Every structure is written in C-alpha cells, then in structure tokens.
Short mmCIF file of C-alpha atoms and ligand atoms in Angstrom, two decimals:
data_model
loop_
_atom_site.label_atom_id
_atom_site.label_comp_id
_atom_site.label_asym_id
_atom_site.label_seq_id
_atom_site.Cartn_x
_atom_site.Cartn_y
_atom_site.Cartn_z
CA MET A 1500 0.13 -0.33 -0.07
CA SER A 1501 1.74 3.41 -1.07
CA SER A 1502 1.95 5.05 2.64
CA ALA A 1503 -1.17 8.09 0.62
CA LEU A 1504 -3.53 5.60 1.47
CA PHE A 1505 -2.24 4.91 4.85
CA PRO A 1506 -6.39 5.59 6.67
CA GLN A 1507 -4.49 8.35 8.52
CA HIS A 1508 -3.49 9.98 5.44
CA VAL A 1509 -6.48 9.38 3.75
CA ILE A 1510 -8.62 10.85 6.94
CA ALA A 1511 -6.49 13.78 7.39
CA ARG A 1512 -6.95 15.11 4.49
CA LYS A 1513 -11.15 15.10 3.97
CA ARG A 1514 -10.17 16.44 7.15
CA ASP A 1515 -8.62 19.32 6.24
CA GLY A 1516 -10.64 19.46 3.37
CA ARG A 1517 -8.99 18.24 0.19
CA SER A 1518 -11.12 16.27 -2.35
CA LEU A 1519 -10.34 12.39 -2.24
CA THR A 1520 -8.48 10.66 -5.76
CA ARG A 1521 -10.35 7.96 -6.62
CA ASP A 1522 -7.72 5.47 -4.86
CA GLU A 1523 -8.00 6.99 -1.55
CA ILE A 1524 -11.66 6.70 -1.61
CA ALA A 1525 -11.06 2.88 -3.27
CA ALA A 1526 -9.21 2.19 -0.33
CA PHE A 1527 -12.08 3.20 2.78
CA VAL A 1528 -14.39 1.55 0.97
CA ARG A 1529 -11.76 -1.86 0.31
CA GLY A 1530 -10.53 -1.32 3.99
CA ALA A 1531 -14.37 -1.60 5.18
CA THR A 1532 -15.00 -4.48 3.47
CA ASP A 1533 -11.81 -6.76 3.76
CA GLY A 1534 -11.58 -5.65 7.74
CA SER A 1535 -7.48 -4.06 6.90
CA TRP A 1536 -8.90 -0.06 8.25
CA ALA A 1537 -10.25 -0.91 11.97
CA ASP A 1538 -13.85 0.45 13.10
CA TYR A 1539 -11.81 3.74 14.83
CA GLN A 1540 -10.40 4.46 11.67
CA LEU A 1541 -13.88 3.95 9.16
CA SER A 1542 -16.45 6.33 11.68
CA ALA A 1543 -13.30 8.88 12.22
CA MET A 1544 -13.65 8.83 7.90
CA LEU A 1545 -17.55 8.94 8.02
CA MET A 1546 -17.64 11.69 10.05
CA THR A 1547 -14.94 13.61 8.33
CA ILE A 1548 -17.15 13.25 5.14
CA PHE A 1549 -20.44 13.96 7.50
CA LEU A 1550 -18.62 17.55 8.42
CA ARG A 1551 -16.72 18.24 5.24
CA GLY A 1552 -19.31 17.01 2.73
CA MET A 1553 -18.57 14.69 -1.06
CA ASP A 1554 -18.72 16.82 -4.27
CA THR A 1555 -20.25 14.78 -7.34
CA PRO A 1556 -16.80 12.65 -8.89
CA GLU A 1557 -16.16 11.70 -5.45
CA THR A 1558 -20.32 11.01 -4.11
CA ALA A 1559 -19.26 8.63 -7.64
CA ALA A 1560 -16.22 7.43 -7.13
CA LEU A 1561 -17.53 6.57 -3.37
CA THR A 1562 -20.92 4.82 -4.78
CA GLU A 1563 -19.16 3.20 -7.10
CA ALA A 1564 -15.91 1.53 -4.90
CA MET A 1565 -19.35 0.63 -3.10
CA MET A 1566 -21.42 -0.87 -5.39
CA ARG A 1567 -18.08 -2.94 -6.65
CA SER A 1568 -17.49 -4.15 -2.99
CA GLY A 1569 -20.03 -6.79 -3.88
CA PHE A 1570 -22.14 -8.70 -7.23
CA VAL A 1571 -23.08 -6.45 -9.82
CA ALA A 1572 -25.57 -8.56 -11.44
CA ASP A 1573 -25.55 -9.22 -14.88
CA LEU A 1574 -28.76 -8.77 -16.85
CA SER A 1575 -27.53 -9.65 -20.12
CA ASN A 1576 -29.74 -11.83 -20.76
CA VAL A 1577 -33.19 -10.02 -19.73
CA ALA A 1578 -34.35 -7.81 -22.77
CA PRO A 1579 -34.08 -4.24 -22.49
CA PRO A 1580 -35.60 -1.79 -21.18
CA ARG A 1581 -35.03 -2.09 -17.60
CA ALA A 1582 -35.92 0.29 -15.04
CA ASP A 1583 -36.47 0.43 -11.04
CA LYS A 1584 -37.44 2.92 -8.84
CA HIS A 1585 -36.48 3.29 -4.88
CA SER A 1586 -37.75 5.23 -2.37
CA THR A 1587 -36.90 6.87 0.63
CA GLY A 1588 -39.49 4.98 2.63
CA GLY A 1589 -42.58 6.52 3.58
CA VAL A 1590 -45.98 5.28 5.73
CA GLY A 1591 -48.43 3.79 4.02
CA ASP A 1592 -45.66 4.05 1.14
CA LYS A 1593 -47.05 0.43 -0.72
CA VAL A 1594 -46.73 1.46 -4.41
CA SER A 1595 -43.64 -0.71 -5.14
CA LEU A 1596 -45.58 -3.78 -4.91
CA HIS A 1597 -48.19 -2.63 -7.81
CA LEU A 1598 -46.01 0.20 -9.63
CA ALA A 1599 -43.72 -3.04 -10.65
CA PRO A 1600 -46.22 -5.05 -12.04
CA MET A 1601 -47.92 -2.14 -13.49
CA VAL A 1602 -44.73 -1.22 -15.58
CA ALA A 1603 -43.92 -4.74 -16.49
CA ALA A 1604 -46.94 -5.04 -18.10
CA CYS A 1605 -45.89 -1.49 -19.85
CA GLY A 1606 -43.03 -3.31 -21.39
CA VAL A 1607 -40.50 -2.88 -19.32
CA ALA A 1608 -38.49 -5.22 -17.38
CA VAL A 1609 -38.61 -4.22 -13.50
CA PRO A 1610 -35.60 -6.16 -11.61
CA MET A 1611 -36.09 -4.58 -7.91
CA ILE A 1612 -33.61 -5.45 -5.07
CA SER A 1613 -35.20 -3.71 -2.07
CA GLY A 1614 -34.19 -3.21 1.53
CA ARG A 1615 -36.03 -4.93 4.67
CA GLY A 1616 -35.98 -1.52 6.60
CA LEU A 1617 -35.64 -0.90 9.81
CA GLY A 1618 -38.99 1.31 9.26
CA HIS A 1619 -42.15 2.06 12.31
CA THR A 1620 -43.46 -0.39 9.34
CA GLY A 1621 -42.79 -2.92 7.50
CA GLY A 1622 -40.18 -2.40 4.23
CA THR A 1623 -41.56 -3.71 0.76
CA LEU A 1624 -40.35 -6.92 1.85
CA ASP A 1625 -42.04 -7.94 4.77
CA LYS A 1626 -45.03 -6.84 2.99
CA LEU A 1627 -44.37 -9.73 0.62
CA GLU A 1628 -43.81 -12.55 3.01
CA SER A 1629 -47.57 -11.87 4.59
CA ILE A 1630 -48.59 -13.22 1.09
CA PRO A 1631 -48.48 -17.04 1.79
CA GLY A 1632 -45.66 -18.70 0.32
CA PHE A 1633 -43.65 -15.96 -1.20
CA CYS A 1634 -40.66 -16.11 -1.24
CA VAL A 1635 -38.26 -12.73 -1.35
CA ASN A 1636 -35.06 -15.29 -1.16
CA LEU A 1637 -33.99 -15.72 -4.52
CA THR A 1638 -30.54 -16.74 -5.95
CA PHE A 1639 -28.86 -13.96 -8.27
CA ALA A 1640 -29.05 -16.75 -10.74
CA GLU A 1641 -33.56 -17.33 -10.11
CA TYR A 1642 -33.21 -13.60 -10.14
CA ARG A 1643 -32.40 -14.01 -14.28
CA THR A 1644 -34.30 -16.48 -14.92
CA GLN A 1645 -37.66 -15.28 -14.09
CA LEU A 1646 -36.82 -11.43 -14.69
CA GLU A 1647 -35.56 -13.39 -18.65
CA LYS A 1648 -39.29 -15.54 -18.15
CA ILE A 1649 -41.81 -12.68 -16.59
CA ARG A 1650 -39.49 -9.27 -17.02
CA LEU A 1651 -40.20 -8.96 -13.21
CA ALA A 1652 -38.93 -9.29 -9.76
CA LEU A 1653 -38.91 -8.67 -6.14
CA ILE A 1654 -36.44 -9.54 -3.92
CA GLY A 1655 -34.30 -9.34 -1.39
CA GLN A 1656 -30.83 -8.06 -0.31
CA THR A 1657 -28.39 -10.72 -0.39
CA ALA A 1658 -24.98 -10.63 1.46
CA GLU A 1659 -22.34 -10.74 -1.74
CA LEU A 1660 -25.00 -6.91 -3.13
CA ALA A 1661 -22.92 -4.28 -1.11
CA PRO A 1662 -20.99 -5.79 1.62
CA ALA A 1663 -19.43 -2.70 1.91
CA ASP A 1664 -22.59 -0.69 2.70
CA LYS A 1665 -23.75 -3.25 5.33
CA LYS A 1666 -20.83 -2.34 7.40
CA LEU A 1667 -20.09 1.14 6.60
CA TYR A 1668 -24.39 2.08 7.69
CA ALA A 1669 -23.71 0.01 10.98
CA LEU A 1670 -20.69 1.97 11.83
CA ARG A 1671 -23.00 5.52 10.35
CA ASP A 1672 -26.06 3.88 12.97
CA VAL A 1673 -23.92 4.70 16.07
CA THR A 1674 -21.88 7.58 15.28
CA GLY A 1675 -24.48 10.10 14.72
CA THR A 1676 -23.21 10.42 10.75
CA VAL A 1677 -26.15 8.63 9.07
CA GLU A 1678 -27.73 11.90 7.99
CA SER A 1679 -25.12 12.77 5.28
CA ILE A 1680 -26.45 13.38 1.55
CA PRO A 1681 -23.30 11.94 0.65
CA LEU A 1682 -23.33 8.76 2.64
CA ILE A 1683 -27.29 8.13 1.61
CA CYS A 1684 -26.76 8.69 -1.49
CA ALA A 1685 -23.81 6.03 -2.35
CA SER A 1686 -26.01 3.94 0.28
CA ILE A 1687 -29.09 3.88 -1.81
CA LEU A 1688 -26.91 3.66 -5.41
CA ALA A 1689 -25.13 0.99 -4.34
CA LYS A 1690 -27.42 -1.17 -3.87
CA LYS A 1691 -30.15 -0.08 -7.01
CA LEU A 1692 -27.43 0.08 -9.77
CA ALA A 1693 -25.55 -3.27 -8.38
CA GLU A 1694 -29.15 -5.12 -9.45
CA GLY A 1695 -29.19 -4.73 -13.39
CA THR A 1696 -31.53 -1.62 -14.20
CA GLN A 1697 -31.29 0.89 -17.00
CA VAL A 1698 -32.32 3.80 -15.76
CA LEU A 1699 -33.74 4.24 -11.70
CA VAL A 1700 -36.49 6.63 -10.50
CA GLY A 1701 -36.52 7.93 -7.29
CA ASP A 1702 -39.59 8.83 -4.83
CA VAL A 1703 -37.73 11.04 -2.05
CA LYS A 1704 -39.84 11.90 0.78
CA PHE A 1705 -40.34 14.97 2.62
CA GLY A 1706 -42.26 15.65 6.42
CA ARG A 1707 -43.36 13.77 9.40
CA GLY A 1708 -43.28 10.76 7.85
CA ALA A 1709 -40.49 10.94 5.68
CA PHE A 1710 -36.39 10.07 6.58
CA MET A 1711 -35.95 13.85 5.48
CA LYS A 1712 -37.97 15.61 7.31
CA ASP A 1713 -36.73 18.80 5.73
CA LYS A 1714 -37.87 20.09 1.87
CA ALA A 1715 -34.96 21.39 1.33
CA LYS A 1716 -32.78 18.35 2.54
CA ALA A 1717 -34.87 16.43 0.60
CA ARG A 1718 -34.33 18.08 -2.92
CA GLU A 1719 -30.44 18.29 -2.09
CA LEU A 1720 -30.53 14.56 -1.47
CA ALA A 1721 -32.65 14.33 -5.00
CA GLN A 1722 -30.15 16.67 -6.90
CA THR A 1723 -27.69 15.04 -5.81
CA LEU A 1724 -28.68 11.16 -6.55
CA VAL A 1725 -29.83 12.06 -9.78
CA SER A 1726 -25.89 13.54 -11.05
CA VAL A 1727 -24.26 10.93 -9.39
CA ALA A 1728 -26.45 8.43 -11.10
CA ASN A 1729 -26.12 10.30 -14.14
CA ALA A 1730 -22.51 10.67 -14.05
CA MET A 1731 -22.22 6.68 -13.19
CA GLY A 1732 -23.95 6.06 -16.57
CA THR A 1733 -27.71 5.33 -15.30
CA PRO A 1734 -29.73 7.77 -16.35
CA MET A 1735 -32.70 9.44 -13.07
CA ARG A 1736 -35.11 11.07 -12.42
CA ALA A 1737 -36.07 11.76 -8.83
CA VAL A 1738 -39.91 12.96 -7.85
CA LEU A 1739 -39.99 14.86 -4.52
CA THR A 1740 -43.43 13.90 -2.39
CA ALA A 1741 -44.60 14.84 0.64
CA MET A 1742 -45.45 12.48 3.34
CA ASP A 1743 -46.88 14.15 5.98
CA GLU A 1744 -50.29 11.88 5.89
CA PRO A 1745 -50.01 8.56 5.62
CA LEU A 1746 -50.33 7.62 2.29
CA GLY A 1747 -53.48 5.88 1.41
CA ARG A 1748 -56.29 4.53 3.64
CA ALA A 1749 -54.10 1.50 4.71
CA VAL A 1750 -51.24 1.21 7.25
CA GLY A 1751 -49.39 -2.67 8.64
CA ASN A 1752 -48.33 -5.13 5.98
CA ALA A 1753 -51.39 -7.50 4.70
CA LEU A 1754 -53.24 -5.29 3.95
CA GLU A 1755 -51.13 -2.86 2.59
CA VAL A 1756 -51.06 -5.79 -0.19
CA ALA A 1757 -54.84 -5.47 -0.10
CA GLU A 1758 -54.69 -1.50 -1.10
CA SER A 1759 -52.35 -2.60 -3.86
CA ILE A 1760 -54.06 -5.27 -5.15
CA ASP A 1761 -57.02 -2.88 -4.71
CA CYS A 1762 -54.47 0.01 -6.61
CA LEU A 1763 -53.84 -3.06 -9.56
CA LYS A 1764 -58.28 -3.52 -9.72
CA GLY A 1765 -58.52 -0.10 -10.56
CA ARG A 1766 -60.00 0.81 -7.41
CA GLY A 1767 -57.08 2.49 -5.47
CA PRO A 1768 -56.67 5.19 -3.49
CA ALA A 1769 -55.94 8.71 -5.36
CA ASP A 1770 -53.10 9.62 -3.59
CA THR A 1771 -51.52 6.29 -3.81
CA MET A 1772 -52.48 5.88 -7.76
CA GLU A 1773 -51.47 10.39 -8.20
CA VAL A 1774 -47.56 9.17 -6.63
CA THR A 1775 -47.73 5.51 -8.69
CA PHE A 1776 -48.06 7.45 -11.97
CA ALA A 1777 -46.16 10.32 -10.92
CA LEU A 1778 -43.13 7.23 -10.95
CA GLY A 1779 -44.03 5.05 -13.68
CA GLU A 1780 -45.08 8.20 -15.99
CA GLN A 1781 -41.09 8.47 -15.21
CA MET A 1782 -40.17 5.29 -15.49
CA LEU A 1783 -41.43 4.90 -18.65
CA LEU A 1784 -39.99 8.42 -20.48
CA LEU A 1785 -36.71 7.39 -19.17
CA SER A 1786 -37.14 3.46 -21.06
CA LYS A 1787 -38.29 5.65 -24.02
CA VAL A 1788 -41.29 3.16 -24.21
CA ALA A 1789 -43.61 6.02 -23.85
CA ALA A 1790 -42.16 10.26 -25.66
CA THR A 1791 -44.64 12.41 -23.35
CA LYS A 1792 -45.76 11.95 -19.91
CA GLU A 1793 -49.43 12.17 -21.55
CA GLU A 1794 -48.89 8.58 -23.79
CA ALA A 1795 -47.00 7.38 -20.22
CA ARG A 1796 -50.43 7.67 -18.25
CA ARG A 1797 -51.85 6.57 -20.64
CA LYS A 1798 -49.84 3.04 -20.49
CA LEU A 1799 -49.70 3.25 -17.30
CA GLU A 1800 -53.88 3.15 -16.94
CA ALA A 1801 -54.43 0.55 -19.68
CA SER A 1802 -51.75 -2.40 -17.92
CA VAL A 1803 -54.72 -1.38 -15.02
CA ALA A 1804 -57.89 -0.90 -17.00
CA SER A 1805 -56.90 -4.02 -19.39
CA GLY A 1806 -56.05 -6.24 -16.11
CA ALA A 1807 -52.81 -7.03 -17.78
CA ALA A 1808 -50.85 -5.15 -14.33
CA LEU A 1809 -53.18 -7.67 -12.16
CA GLN A 1810 -51.77 -10.06 -14.15
CA LYS A 1811 -47.85 -9.87 -14.27
CA PHE A 1812 -48.62 -9.18 -10.29
CA ARG A 1813 -49.88 -13.25 -10.77
CA GLU A 1814 -47.17 -14.06 -12.15
CA LEU A 1815 -44.43 -12.69 -9.60
CA VAL A 1816 -46.41 -14.01 -6.63
CA ALA A 1817 -46.60 -17.45 -9.05
CA ALA A 1818 -43.84 -17.10 -9.51
CA GLN A 1819 -42.27 -17.04 -6.07
CA GLY A 1820 -44.17 -19.69 -4.54
CA GLY A 1821 -46.78 -17.37 -3.09
CA ASP A 1822 -50.07 -18.24 -2.95
CA VAL A 1823 -52.12 -16.76 -5.72
CA ARG A 1824 -55.29 -17.14 -4.52
CA VAL A 1825 -55.05 -14.13 -2.55
CA ILE A 1826 -55.50 -12.10 -5.55
CA ASP A 1827 -59.06 -12.64 -5.66
CA ASP A 1828 -60.10 -13.39 -1.86
CA PRO A 1829 -57.68 -11.01 0.04
CA THR A 1830 -59.52 -12.89 3.16
CA ARG A 1831 -56.25 -15.21 2.50
CA LEU A 1832 -54.26 -13.02 3.73
CA PRO A 1833 -52.77 -13.01 7.68
CA GLN A 1834 -56.69 -11.73 9.70
CA ALA A 1835 -56.03 -10.45 12.94
CA ARG A 1836 -57.76 -11.52 15.80
CA LEU A 1837 -59.00 -7.96 16.25
CA LYS A 1838 -60.67 -5.99 14.60
CA ALA A 1839 -62.35 -2.11 16.26
CA ALA A 1840 -63.31 1.17 14.39
CA VAL A 1841 -61.71 4.40 16.30
CA ALA A 1842 -64.44 6.59 16.30
CA ALA A 1843 -65.12 10.03 15.58
CA PRO A 1844 -66.29 12.03 18.63
CA ARG A 1845 -68.03 14.18 16.67
CA ALA A 1846 -68.76 15.43 13.58
CA GLY A 1847 -66.50 17.28 11.39
CA PHE A 1848 -63.86 17.38 8.83
CA VAL A 1849 -60.30 15.90 8.72
CA GLU A 1850 -58.11 18.52 9.05
CA ASP A 1851 -54.58 16.56 9.88
CA VAL A 1852 -53.68 12.52 9.89
CA ASP A 1853 -50.66 13.07 11.68
CA ALA A 1854 -48.02 9.89 9.59
CA MET A 1855 -45.90 9.38 12.54
CA GLY A 1856 -48.49 9.54 15.00
CA VAL A 1857 -49.98 6.46 12.22
CA ALA A 1858 -46.82 4.81 12.29
CA LEU A 1859 -46.03 4.03 15.67
CA ALA A 1860 -49.61 3.21 16.45
CA ALA A 1861 -48.49 0.88 13.88
CA LEU A 1862 -45.72 0.04 15.04
CA ARG A 1863 -47.24 -0.95 18.82
CA LEU A 1864 -49.20 -2.72 16.46
CA GLY A 1865 -46.72 -4.95 15.83
CA ALA A 1866 -46.29 -4.12 12.33
CA GLY A 1867 -43.37 -3.16 12.15
CA ARG A 1868 -39.46 -2.79 13.84
CA ALA A 1869 -37.86 -1.65 17.19
CA LYS A 1870 -34.65 -3.43 16.54
CA ALA A 1871 -33.69 -5.72 13.30
CA GLU A 1872 -34.21 -8.80 14.99
CA ASP A 1873 -37.72 -8.07 15.85
CA LYS A 1874 -40.59 -10.31 14.39
CA ILE A 1875 -43.03 -8.40 12.03
CA ASP A 1876 -47.08 -9.39 12.92
CA HIS A 1877 -47.99 -9.50 8.99
CA ALA A 1878 -51.71 -9.07 10.61
CA VAL A 1879 -51.59 -5.94 12.01
CA GLY A 1880 -52.20 -2.83 11.33
CA ILE A 1881 -54.77 0.06 10.43
CA GLY A 1882 -57.24 0.04 7.29
CA ALA A 1883 -60.35 1.93 6.43
CA LEU A 1884 -58.28 5.24 7.70
CA VAL A 1885 -59.57 8.83 6.51
CA LYS A 1886 -58.12 11.55 4.62
CA ILE A 1887 -57.27 15.16 5.15
CA GLY A 1888 -60.27 17.20 3.81
CA GLU A 1889 -62.97 14.14 4.45
CA ARG A 1890 -66.38 14.90 6.51
CA VAL A 1891 -66.76 12.85 9.40
CA GLU A 1892 -69.99 12.81 11.40
CA ASN A 1893 -70.49 12.13 14.72
CA GLY A 1894 -69.27 8.58 15.82
CA ALA A 1895 -68.47 7.42 12.11
CA ALA A 1896 -64.97 5.22 11.89
CA LEU A 1897 -62.02 6.96 11.55
CA CYS A 1898 -60.02 3.99 11.04
CA VAL A 1899 -60.05 -0.02 11.53
CA ILE A 1900 -57.31 -1.26 13.74
CA HIS A 1901 -56.31 -4.47 13.45
CA ALA A 1902 -54.72 -6.27 16.90
CA SER A 1903 -53.34 -9.23 18.15
CA ASN A 1904 -54.02 -8.09 21.58
CA GLU A 1905 -56.31 -5.62 24.10
CA GLU A 1906 -53.61 -4.26 25.57
CA ALA A 1907 -52.06 -2.77 21.61
CA LEU A 1908 -54.90 -1.99 20.88
CA ALA A 1909 -55.98 -0.29 23.43
CA GLU A 1910 -53.06 1.93 22.86
CA ALA A 1911 -53.10 2.10 19.19
CA LYS A 1912 -56.57 3.72 19.86
CA ARG A 1913 -54.96 6.02 21.81
CA MET A 1914 -52.85 6.61 19.65
CA LEU A 1915 -54.57 7.16 16.76
CA THR A 1916 -57.31 9.75 18.52
CA LYS A 1917 -54.79 11.84 18.65
CA ALA A 1918 -53.15 11.30 15.35
CA VAL A 1919 -56.26 12.78 13.61
CA VAL A 1920 -57.59 16.15 14.19
CA LEU A 1921 -61.00 17.26 12.85
CA GLY A 1922 -61.69 20.91 12.64
CA GLU A 1923 -64.71 22.63 11.67
CA THR A 1924 -64.21 24.20 8.36
CA SER A 1925 -63.32 21.81 5.42
CA VAL A 1926 -59.42 21.73 4.39
CA ALA A 1927 -58.37 21.33 0.94
CA THR A 1928 -56.25 17.87 0.02
CA PRO A 1929 -52.48 18.81 0.19
CA MET A 1930 -50.42 18.56 -2.48
CA LEU A 1931 -48.35 15.46 -3.45
CA ILE A 1932 -46.05 16.01 -5.96
CA ASP A 1933 -43.79 18.60 -5.23
CA GLU A 1934 -40.69 19.04 -8.45
CA ILE A 1935 -39.08 16.73 -10.52
CA VAL A 1936 -35.86 16.87 -10.29
CA GLY A 1937 -33.38 15.97 -13.17
N1 URA B 1363 -31.41 4.10 2.93
C1 URA B 1363 -30.07 3.46 2.35
O1 URA B 1363 -30.24 2.88 2.09
N2 URA B 1363 -29.29 4.29 3.22
C2 URA B 1363 -29.00 5.51 3.58
O2 URA B 1363 -28.18 5.11 3.77
C3 URA B 1363 -30.28 6.21 4.08
C4 URA B 1363 -31.55 5.23 3.40
#
C-alpha cells in the first residue's frame, strides 16, 4: 500500500478539506469490506465526510467503490428496457407492490432488489411476505431467470450485494453520521445500481412521516442522487413527494398488500395512484417506451384497465411461490384476531392525519420493527383510515385497528385518536407531488 493510502493519511486529507482521489476512496471502501481499516478509522472517516461533505465526483467514486465491493448483476439475458424505482420510504408506502407490475405490463422489465428497512412499518419485503408462501430470498441465478421469463422480480438484498454498505451503515447508525447526503446517496445507489437496472426513478419523500423531514434537504438528496447516477451512466430522475399524512388508507403489511391489489384492480386510493402514476410516468419516459408524460400515463392506466398489470402481479406471486388465491380473495391474507373502529368524537372535517402518529401506532401493534431482530406481525395495522379534507359524522369510523391483543389495541386507539385531528371547516387535499428533479 502506498503511504498516501494509509487510513490516517486519507482521513487527514479529508479532515483538511481536500477532495479525495478515486484511489483514496477505493482504499477506504476496501478497508470497510476486508477489515483492513479498524472500526475507529472507518468511523473517523465517516465523521470527516459528514462534516466536510463530498463533491459529485467524490460521491460517484464512493458509490462505485461500494457497488463494486460485492456482486454486480449481469442482466444481459434480460432484453432492454429495464427500469426500477427507489423510495426513501414513508408511512403506508406500498407503491412498489403495484407499480412494478404496472410498469412490467407496459413492456419494461423491473429488476427490484429491496431492503427490509428498519422502519415503523415493514418494508416492501415484509409486505410481500404477508402473502403465504411468497419467497423473497432468490439466488442471483434465479433472479436472472425469472426476469428473463416474466420481466419482473422483487427480491431481498443478498449478503453479496454492496457488503461495504452493510459495514458502513452499521457504523453510521452508532456514530451520528446517518444524515449525510453523500453517504446516504452512495448507500442507496450502490445497492440499486448493482441490481442491473438501466434507468432509475427515485421517490424522495419529505415531511413528518419521511426519513428526510425537511423539504430543502430532501431536494438536495434528490439532486445528489440524480447527479451521481447520471455521472455513473445510469439515467435517473427523482420525484419529490410529501409525506405528512400516510399514503392511502392502509398501514400494516397484509393490509397494504390488499390495498395494492385494489390499486391493480382500478380501485386504489387517489393519493396512492397519484404517486404511482408520477413515478411510473418517469420510468416509462426514461425507458423510452413513451415519448410524453401523457402517453406514459395512458399506458399505465391501460395496464390497469385491461387487467394486464394484475396478471403480471399474479405471475410474480406464482413465480416466487406465493398463494395466488389472495389476489381474488384478499381475506386469505393473514387476519388479525381483533378489529375495532376508532369513532369520531364529533362531526367535522379531517384537518390532519399525522403520519408519524399513525406509524407509531402501527409499530405498537407489531407491524414494524424497533430493532433489526424484532419479528413482524403481518396481520396487524390500521385500515380504512380517513384522509385530510374528508367530512366525518359524529361516531363514524376514523379508521379500523387490526390488533393481536387487547393492550396493543387500547394503546393504538389512544395514539390514533391523537393522530387524527378534526376541525370545523373544510380543508384542501394536500399537494403530494412537489417537483421532478432531473
Ligand atoms: N437508505 C439507505 O439505503 N441508506 C441510507 O443511508 C439511508 C436510507
């Protein structure tokens, strides 16, 4: 190793405000992957990056090195175009489940590798696993073959995918360095670009229920993601979307799968479909299967109206070992033992539904994980949730709680009564799509 690549020298150069070279960044990522840098050196490096930042070439070099720390899928067997989307995550965000088959039904292959997510509610994989038998742990060989056959796969991260991110994310989590735009960007893109997509669309959420609370910060992340993906040769756009109230009317794993199936049957909630179409349009445009937003929208709508998207979802569930009967009969999804409505204490207009309050109630019910090793209860959550702007009568249901025990039900009821605020006058439905970056 050249002395310039000793950990202490690389750390000191960043500490002093210099831009790092590709070799220096590669040495840092190698150090994280093979253990040749000690945890204290990796942590010091993460903190200097957090404090000093990184420019686009440095962030691209970091992303590339992290991506190449593991397996990079070769999908040359899957005919182009191939597109994927990534969401920074939000409460009730089940969009991937129905968007992926809609886009696949429009002729674009969707290779989607998702994380499990340590959120208040489960991630995409947890939602899919509420379908009895559905297997998210495919090998890369199985993933490639399935993509070739049905042009759609939704699987979990394997240990070979960007292992440097696993090490660095664990250190960031305990060193106060998670909220760094270059580190977040490299972490997201290293995994997404290793899965073999040709173009990428990001859903970067901001607001109370989002990872990024602040809109300006979310925009900065969106711009960084787009610049870095483009610099690495993967066309990308990002849609900035609000996450102050939950997306749709269901929060919880099986309940969200049922809502996604409704979306595929043309009965999806308006807000969920608005975000779905905004992301799908960009996926079709970047994939060049539509020339305008309007054409892309028409194709996506037709995929639902014709039943082609629902059929793609059926193929996906069958290919990954799930019980396809849940599609026609969602009562076959896991059902909670207890169901109870939260009654409106008076008549009025829904002024607010606090996404974080709903998320914490879902977590209390067992729909998410407080710690990585926690087990999820797929059946529990919140359904039939009112939306901001709706009128409710005295005693009408604000939502229905699905619980596995009385204590959790009582506590969730208290939390949800606080999360839903009623007012005297009608309020406008909040704007969801803020901006398209890229
Ligand atoms: N999601 C990721 O995968 N990585 C981050 O650093 C933040 C969100």
